[in-house]
mmCIF file of C-alpha atoms in Angstrom:
data_model
loop_
_atom_site.group_PDB
_atom_site.id
_atom_site.type_symbol
_atom_site.label_atom_id
_atom_site.label_comp_id
_atom_site.label_asym_id
_atom_site.label_seq_id
_atom_site.Cartn_x
_atom_site.Cartn_y
_atom_site.Cartn_z
ATOM 1 C CA MET A 1 224.829 24.260 149.792
ATOM 2 C CA LEU A 2 227.541 22.696 147.715
ATOM 3 C CA ARG A 3 226.355 22.488 144.142
ATOM 4 C CA LEU A 4 228.217 22.302 140.848
ATOM 5 C CA ALA A 5 226.441 21.695 137.548
ATOM 6 C CA GLY A 6 223.567 19.964 139.163
ATOM 7 C CA ALA A 7 225.592 17.410 141.075
ATOM 8 C CA ARG A 8 225.705 17.956 144.950
ATOM 9 C CA LEU A 9 228.406 16.764 147.180
ATOM 10 C CA LEU A 10 226.905 14.701 149.927
ATOM 11 C CA ASP A 11 227.706 14.976 153.581
ATOM 12 C CA ASP A 12 226.826 13.368 156.866
ATOM 13 C CA ARG A 13 223.416 14.997 156.888
ATOM 14 C CA ASP A 14 222.622 12.717 153.868
ATOM 15 C CA TYR A 15 223.689 9.508 155.600
ATOM 16 C CA PRO A 16 220.330 7.958 156.370
ATOM 17 C CA ALA A 17 219.134 8.622 152.739
ATOM 18 C CA VAL A 18 222.411 7.303 151.364
ATOM 19 C CA ARG A 19 222.240 3.914 153.447
ATOM 20 C CA ALA A 20 218.693 3.487 152.131
ATOM 21 C CA ALA A 21 219.659 3.993 148.582
ATOM 22 C CA LEU A 22 222.665 1.535 148.848
ATOM 23 C CA ALA A 23 220.461 -1.043 150.628
ATOM 24 C CA ALA A 24 217.988 -1.027 147.723
ATOM 25 C CA ASP A 25 220.626 -2.922 145.679
ATOM 26 C CA PRO A 26 223.207 -4.338 147.975
ATOM 27 C CA VAL A 27 225.108 -6.408 145.495
ATOM 28 C CA SER A 28 225.627 -3.665 143.015
ATOM 29 C CA SER A 29 226.513 -1.122 145.675
ATOM 30 C CA CYS A 30 228.958 -3.283 147.623
ATOM 31 C CA MET A 31 232.116 -1.449 146.820
ATOM 32 C CA VAL A 32 230.527 1.934 147.802
ATOM 33 C CA SER A 33 228.580 0.433 150.807
ATOM 34 C CA ALA A 34 231.717 -0.892 152.338
ATOM 35 C CA ARG A 35 233.411 2.435 152.300
ATOM 36 C CA VAL A 36 230.403 4.320 153.463
ATOM 37 C CA GLU A 37 229.683 1.826 156.404
ATOM 38 C CA ALA A 38 233.330 2.165 157.568
ATOM 39 C CA ALA A 39 233.896 5.877 157.136
ATOM 40 C CA GLY A 40 230.639 7.791 156.704
ATOM 41 C CA LEU A 41 230.422 10.485 154.099
ATOM 42 C CA ASP A 42 233.215 12.805 155.007
ATOM 43 C CA PRO A 43 235.473 12.883 151.893
ATOM 44 C CA TRP A 44 238.737 12.596 153.767
ATOM 45 C CA ARG A 45 237.803 9.575 155.667
ATOM 46 C CA LEU A 46 235.911 8.091 152.717
ATOM 47 C CA GLY A 47 238.732 8.402 150.411
ATOM 48 C CA GLY A 48 236.564 10.068 147.793
ATOM 49 C CA GLU A 49 233.321 11.877 147.327
ATOM 50 C CA LEU A 50 229.791 10.810 147.017
ATOM 51 C CA TRP A 51 227.583 12.911 144.608
ATOM 52 C CA ALA A 52 223.876 13.131 144.209
ATOM 53 C CA ALA A 53 222.134 14.590 141.200
ATOM 54 C CA ASP A 54 219.248 15.847 143.248
ATOM 55 C CA GLY A 55 217.901 15.986 146.871
ATOM 56 C CA ARG A 56 218.383 18.328 149.771
ATOM 57 C CA PRO A 57 220.830 17.834 152.858
ATOM 58 C CA GLY A 58 219.212 15.951 155.547
ATOM 59 C CA ARG A 59 216.179 15.259 153.640
ATOM 60 C CA SER A 60 215.016 11.513 153.236
ATOM 61 C CA THR A 61 214.751 11.143 149.671
ATOM 62 C CA ARG A 62 215.199 8.615 146.876
ATOM 63 C CA PHE A 63 218.250 9.877 144.916
ATOM 64 C CA GLN A 64 217.690 9.886 141.252
ATOM 65 C CA GLY A 65 221.419 9.841 140.638
ATOM 66 C CA LEU A 66 224.250 8.596 142.947
ATOM 67 C CA CYS A 67 227.948 8.417 142.097
ATOM 68 C CA PHE A 68 231.201 7.772 144.131
ATOM 69 C CA ALA A 69 234.328 9.605 142.933
ATOM 70 C CA GLY A 70 237.520 8.195 144.312
ATOM 71 C CA PRO A 71 240.282 5.816 143.062
ATOM 72 C CA ASN A 72 237.419 4.524 140.839
ATOM 73 C CA LEU A 73 234.503 6.528 139.433
ATOM 74 C CA ILE A 74 231.353 4.432 140.323
ATOM 75 C CA PRO A 75 228.041 5.757 139.096
ATOM 76 C CA LEU A 76 225.350 3.534 140.900
ATOM 77 C CA ARG A 77 222.196 5.135 139.503
ATOM 78 C CA GLY A 78 221.075 7.959 137.255
ATOM 79 C CA ASN A 79 219.281 8.881 134.125
ATOM 80 C CA ALA A 80 220.824 10.740 131.343
ATOM 81 C CA SER A 81 220.428 14.055 133.102
ATOM 82 C CA ALA A 82 222.120 12.796 136.264
ATOM 83 C CA LEU A 83 224.919 11.363 134.268
ATOM 84 C CA ARG A 84 225.535 14.594 132.542
ATOM 85 C CA SER A 85 225.639 16.252 135.951
ATOM 86 C CA PHE A 86 228.259 13.837 137.224
ATOM 87 C CA ALA A 87 230.321 14.203 134.008
ATOM 88 C CA ASP A 88 230.273 18.164 134.421
ATOM 89 C CA ARG A 89 231.529 17.835 138.019
ATOM 90 C CA ALA A 90 234.168 15.222 137.094
ATOM 91 C CA LEU A 91 235.409 17.367 134.174
ATOM 92 C CA ARG A 92 236.067 20.399 136.432
ATOM 93 C CA ARG A 93 239.050 18.655 137.785
ATOM 94 C CA GLN A 94 242.025 16.550 136.627
ATOM 95 C CA ARG A 95 241.223 12.935 136.214
ATOM 96 C CA THR A 96 242.581 10.702 139.009
ATOM 97 C CA CYS A 97 240.583 7.702 138.784
ATOM 98 C CA SER A 98 241.993 4.587 137.283
ATOM 99 C CA SER A 99 238.585 3.288 135.904
ATOM 100 C CA LEU A 100 234.902 3.762 135.687
ATOM 101 C CA VAL A 101 233.118 0.679 136.993
ATOM 102 C CA GLY A 102 229.614 -0.178 138.249
ATOM 103 C CA PRO A 103 226.233 -0.841 136.660
ATOM 104 C CA ALA A 104 226.682 -1.019 132.940
ATOM 105 C CA GLU A 105 223.838 1.303 131.832
ATOM 106 C CA GLN A 106 225.377 4.122 134.176
ATOM 107 C CA VAL A 107 228.996 3.342 133.410
ATOM 108 C CA LEU A 108 228.506 3.381 129.595
ATOM 109 C CA GLY A 109 226.195 6.404 129.774
ATOM 110 C CA LEU A 110 228.639 8.345 131.782
ATOM 111 C CA TRP A 111 231.495 7.430 129.521
ATOM 112 C CA ASP A 112 229.494 8.847 126.556
ATOM 113 C CA GLU A 113 229.623 12.175 128.384
ATOM 114 C CA LEU A 114 233.351 11.846 129.316
ATOM 115 C CA GLN A 115 235.152 10.210 126.520
ATOM 116 C CA SER A 116 235.720 13.336 124.398
ATOM 117 C CA GLU A 117 237.772 14.794 127.240
ATOM 118 C CA TRP A 118 239.089 11.688 128.928
ATOM 119 C CA GLY A 119 239.456 9.347 125.980
ATOM 120 C CA PRO A 120 240.568 7.208 124.440
ATOM 121 C CA ALA A 121 240.091 4.555 127.037
ATOM 122 C CA ARG A 122 242.679 1.785 127.116
ATOM 123 C CA GLU A 123 239.850 -0.827 127.230
ATOM 124 C CA VAL A 124 235.994 -0.731 127.488
ATOM 125 C CA ARG A 125 234.563 -4.010 128.962
ATOM 126 C CA GLY A 126 230.828 -3.330 128.341
ATOM 127 C CA ASP A 127 229.379 -6.830 129.284
ATOM 128 C CA GLN A 128 230.358 -8.063 132.815
ATOM 129 C CA PRO A 129 227.729 -10.307 134.342
ATOM 130 C CA LEU A 130 227.266 -9.430 138.124
ATOM 131 C CA MET A 131 226.706 -12.598 140.029
ATOM 132 C CA ALA A 132 225.642 -13.692 143.455
ATOM 133 C CA LEU A 133 225.390 -16.774 145.655
ATOM 134 C CA ASP A 134 223.894 -16.716 149.360
ATOM 135 C CA GLY A 135 223.804 -20.499 149.971
ATOM 136 C CA ASN A 136 225.921 -23.581 149.728
ATOM 137 C CA PRO A 137 228.266 -23.903 146.663
ATOM 138 C CA LEU A 138 227.177 -26.706 144.233
ATOM 139 C CA VAL A 139 230.654 -28.099 144.021
ATOM 140 C CA LYS A 140 233.051 -29.422 146.758
ATOM 141 C CA ALA A 141 235.127 -26.736 148.172
ATOM 142 C CA ASP A 142 238.902 -27.153 148.290
ATOM 143 C CA PRO A 143 239.890 -27.958 151.897
ATOM 144 C CA ARG A 144 243.486 -26.755 151.141
ATOM 145 C CA VAL A 145 242.402 -23.140 150.381
ATOM 146 C CA ARG A 146 242.892 -21.101 153.557
ATOM 147 C CA ALA A 147 243.498 -17.490 154.709
ATOM 148 C CA VAL A 148 247.011 -16.222 153.827
ATOM 149 C CA ARG A 149 249.171 -15.446 156.904
ATOM 150 C CA PRO A 150 250.969 -12.218 157.115
ATOM 151 C CA ASP A 151 254.465 -13.878 157.022
ATOM 152 C CA GLU A 152 253.382 -15.365 153.627
ATOM 153 C CA LEU A 153 253.170 -12.095 151.950
ATOM 154 C CA ASP A 154 256.317 -12.454 149.826
ATOM 155 C CA ARG A 155 255.159 -15.886 148.603
ATOM 156 C CA TYR A 156 251.699 -14.535 147.887
ATOM 157 C CA LEU A 157 252.604 -11.316 146.101
ATOM 158 C CA PRO A 158 254.101 -12.742 142.858
ATOM 159 C CA ALA A 159 250.827 -14.508 142.207
ATOM 160 C CA ALA A 160 248.880 -11.320 142.890
ATOM 161 C CA VAL A 161 251.048 -9.416 140.573
ATOM 162 C CA ALA A 162 250.583 -12.047 137.894
ATOM 163 C CA MET A 163 246.951 -11.897 138.283
ATOM 164 C CA PHE A 164 246.810 -8.104 138.023
ATOM 165 C CA ILE A 165 248.809 -8.097 134.814
ATOM 166 C CA GLU A 166 246.715 -10.898 133.295
ATOM 167 C CA GLU A 167 243.458 -9.160 134.245
ATOM 168 C CA VAL A 168 244.005 -5.619 134.039
ATOM 169 C CA GLY A 169 246.863 -5.437 131.485
ATOM 170 C CA VAL A 170 249.168 -3.222 133.379
ATOM 171 C CA ASP A 171 251.929 -4.032 135.960
ATOM 172 C CA PRO A 172 250.775 -2.839 139.344
ATOM 173 C CA ARG A 173 254.363 -2.184 140.392
ATOM 174 C CA SER A 174 254.842 0.601 137.823
ATOM 175 C CA GLY A 175 255.089 4.095 139.106
ATOM 176 C CA ASP A 176 256.103 3.563 142.682
ATOM 177 C CA GLY A 177 257.957 0.263 142.320
ATOM 178 C CA GLY A 178 255.063 -1.616 143.744
ATOM 179 C CA ALA A 179 254.843 -0.134 147.180
ATOM 180 C CA SER A 180 251.151 0.832 147.102
ATOM 181 C CA TYR A 181 250.170 -2.417 145.479
ATOM 182 C CA ARG A 182 252.202 -4.276 148.126
ATOM 183 C CA ALA A 183 250.515 -2.227 150.872
ATOM 184 C CA ARG A 184 247.104 -3.088 149.464
ATOM 185 C CA VAL A 185 247.789 -6.750 149.253
ATOM 186 C CA SER A 186 249.330 -6.649 152.821
ATOM 187 C CA GLU A 187 246.045 -5.041 154.038
ATOM 188 C CA LEU A 188 243.849 -7.715 152.532
ATOM 189 C CA ILE A 189 246.068 -10.477 154.231
ATOM 190 C CA ALA A 190 246.007 -8.726 157.608
ATOM 191 C CA THR A 191 242.199 -8.500 157.535
ATOM 192 C CA GLY A 192 241.739 -12.120 156.518
ATOM 193 C CA ARG A 193 240.471 -11.410 153.070
ATOM 194 C CA ALA A 194 243.289 -13.170 150.957
ATOM 195 C CA PHE A 195 243.091 -16.918 150.313
ATOM 196 C CA ALA A 196 245.302 -19.253 148.611
ATOM 197 C CA ARG A 197 246.220 -22.891 148.126
ATOM 198 C CA PHE A 198 250.031 -23.403 148.591
ATOM 199 C CA GLU A 199 251.969 -26.298 147.041
ATOM 200 C CA ASP A 200 255.538 -26.638 147.796
ATOM 201 C CA GLY A 201 255.635 -23.105 149.040
ATOM 202 C CA GLU A 202 254.084 -21.661 145.678
ATOM 203 C CA VAL A 203 250.693 -20.249 145.159
ATOM 204 C CA VAL A 204 248.570 -22.411 142.778
ATOM 205 C CA PHE A 205 245.184 -20.703 143.471
ATOM 206 C CA LYS A 206 244.334 -17.405 144.840
ATOM 207 C CA ALA A 207 241.309 -15.139 145.474
ATOM 208 C CA GLU A 208 240.419 -12.140 147.680
ATOM 209 C CA ILE A 209 237.463 -10.571 149.053
ATOM 210 C CA GLY A 210 238.106 -7.075 147.693
ATOM 211 C CA ALA A 211 235.104 -5.256 149.241
ATOM 212 C CA MET A 212 232.950 -6.320 152.123
ATOM 213 C CA SER A 213 229.807 -4.486 153.315
ATOM 214 C CA ALA A 214 227.487 -5.550 156.094
ATOM 215 C CA GLY A 215 225.681 -7.910 153.784
ATOM 216 C CA VAL A 216 227.829 -8.646 150.808
ATOM 217 C CA GLY A 217 231.406 -9.662 149.941
ATOM 218 C CA GLN A 218 232.740 -9.269 146.554
ATOM 219 C CA ILE A 219 235.277 -11.782 145.392
ATOM 220 C CA GLN A 220 238.113 -10.563 143.183
ATOM 221 C CA GLY A 221 241.426 -11.540 141.871
ATOM 222 C CA VAL A 222 240.753 -15.217 141.151
ATOM 223 C CA TRP A 223 243.786 -16.823 139.744
ATOM 224 C CA VAL A 224 245.031 -20.244 138.906
ATOM 225 C CA HIS A 225 248.700 -20.950 138.138
ATOM 226 C CA PRO A 226 249.067 -21.236 134.324
ATOM 227 C CA GLU A 227 250.491 -24.782 134.738
ATOM 228 C CA ARG A 228 247.487 -25.943 136.799
ATOM 229 C CA ARG A 229 244.565 -24.478 134.775
ATOM 230 C CA SER A 230 241.584 -26.771 133.486
ATOM 231 C CA GLY A 231 242.124 -29.046 136.519
ATOM 232 C CA GLY A 232 239.253 -27.671 138.684
ATOM 233 C CA LEU A 233 241.398 -25.722 141.102
ATOM 234 C CA GLY A 234 239.567 -22.554 140.242
ATOM 235 C CA THR A 235 236.149 -23.868 140.715
ATOM 236 C CA ALA A 236 236.970 -25.713 144.110
ATOM 237 C CA GLY A 237 239.007 -22.819 145.412
ATOM 238 C CA THR A 238 236.340 -20.199 144.677
ATOM 239 C CA ALA A 239 233.727 -22.563 146.356
ATOM 240 C CA ALA A 240 236.028 -22.387 149.445
ATOM 241 C CA VAL A 241 236.034 -18.643 149.436
ATOM 242 C CA VAL A 242 232.085 -18.649 149.089
ATOM 243 C CA ASN A 243 231.942 -20.948 152.057
ATOM 244 C CA ARG A 244 233.985 -18.463 154.007
ATOM 245 C CA LEU A 245 231.816 -15.512 153.024
ATOM 246 C CA VAL A 246 228.416 -17.246 153.455
ATOM 247 C CA HIS A 247 228.921 -19.458 156.463
ATOM 248 C CA GLY A 248 231.998 -17.769 158.160
ATOM 249 C CA LEU A 249 231.004 -14.109 157.677
ATOM 250 C CA GLY A 250 227.306 -14.264 157.125
ATOM 251 C CA ARG A 251 227.534 -12.392 153.826
ATOM 252 C CA THR A 252 226.175 -13.080 150.311
ATOM 253 C CA ALA A 253 229.051 -13.911 147.938
ATOM 254 C CA SER A 254 229.227 -11.764 144.776
ATOM 255 C CA LEU A 255 231.666 -11.127 141.904
ATOM 256 C CA TYR A 256 231.599 -9.820 138.340
ATOM 257 C CA VAL A 257 233.327 -11.456 135.274
ATOM 258 C CA ASN A 258 233.983 -10.589 131.705
ATOM 259 C CA ALA A 259 231.384 -12.136 129.517
ATOM 260 C CA PHE A 260 234.092 -13.036 127.048
ATOM 261 C CA ASN A 261 235.705 -15.157 129.695
ATOM 262 C CA ALA A 262 233.656 -18.265 128.928
ATOM 263 C CA PRO A 263 235.701 -20.729 131.076
ATOM 264 C CA ALA A 264 235.371 -18.467 134.191
ATOM 265 C CA LEU A 265 231.675 -17.754 133.571
ATOM 266 C CA ALA A 266 230.955 -21.420 133.306
ATOM 267 C CA ALA A 267 232.896 -22.218 136.514
ATOM 268 C CA TYR A 268 230.950 -19.610 138.476
ATOM 269 C CA ARG A 269 227.628 -21.004 137.164
ATOM 270 C CA ARG A 270 228.751 -24.609 138.311
ATOM 271 C CA ILE A 271 229.503 -23.254 141.698
ATOM 272 C CA GLY A 272 225.900 -21.875 141.863
ATOM 273 C CA PHE A 273 226.415 -18.240 141.112
ATOM 274 C CA GLN A 274 223.269 -16.594 139.468
ATOM 275 C CA GLN A 275 223.430 -13.418 137.464
ATOM 276 C CA VAL A 276 221.765 -10.596 139.281
ATOM 277 C CA GLY A 277 222.789 -7.526 137.138
ATOM 278 C CA GLN A 278 225.283 -6.327 134.594
ATOM 279 C CA TYR A 279 228.445 -4.406 135.188
ATOM 280 C CA ALA A 280 230.800 -2.482 132.921
ATOM 281 C CA THR A 281 234.334 -1.186 133.229
ATOM 282 C CA VAL A 282 236.174 1.500 131.399
ATOM 283 C CA LEU A 283 239.973 1.172 132.065
ATOM 284 C CA PHE A 284 242.445 4.106 131.567
#
C-alpha cells in the first residue's frame, strides 16, 4: 500500500469511491472530475496524482480528504489533519504546480501548511464566488458569438494572451516562447470549447469551456476588447456560451470570479448565475 505521511496515492481500485466523492459536489469538483472521467486514476494518463487522507484501496468509503496534484494543486475536501497530510506529501518533492485552486477553506488551509516552504505567493485570491446556472440565461445571448474554427487560431491567440496577462499577471509565452500555451488554446479550439465574436477579423469577445465533466462545464477566460467594454458584449457573449453548455451540451454552466471584480460579478448575476460555493486561488 502506497502511504506517505498519512496521504495515500489512489489507484484504479479506488475509482468507484472517487466517482462517488466527486459526484457529491459536481460543480466544485468539475476540474478534477473532467480528468478522472477521461483518464481514470493512473497518474500517467491522469496528468497528476489523486491523494486521499484515509480509506483503503478498493473499499467503498467517503474520503475525509481528497486532493489532486498536477499542473495545479486542488484540495477538494479535508479537515486540518487531512490538509497537513497533503502538505507533507507535497513537500517531499519539488513544487511543479503553478497554483493552488479549489474550495476556499481547503486551499487556504493547505496554504497555511505550505507557505513556509513554498512562499511567498505571487498573489492570494481568497474570495472567489463559485457560481452555477443550469437553465436559460436571463439576458439575450449574442447571436454573433460562435465556436472558433481551427483556421482562426492565429487571430484568436492574441486575445487569449491578452486575457491571460490581464487575469493572471504573467505572460503565458514566457519560458518556451508560447509553444505550450498555443498548444492548449489549439486544443480548446479543436474540441469546440473556444468561443468568440469577431469584428473585421478581430476578436472583441472571447470565452472558453476550460473543463467539462459529464454534468458540468466550467467557463473561463472571459474577455472583452478594452475598447469595447461597458457595452454589454461580455454579458451577452457569456450568455451565448451558457446556452451552448446548457442546451447544446446538456451541462450545468459554472465559473468562478474574483469578488473584487465587481463589474464581472454583477454581469454574471444579471445572466442568472447563483453562488453555490467559494473558491480561492494561490498564484506562484
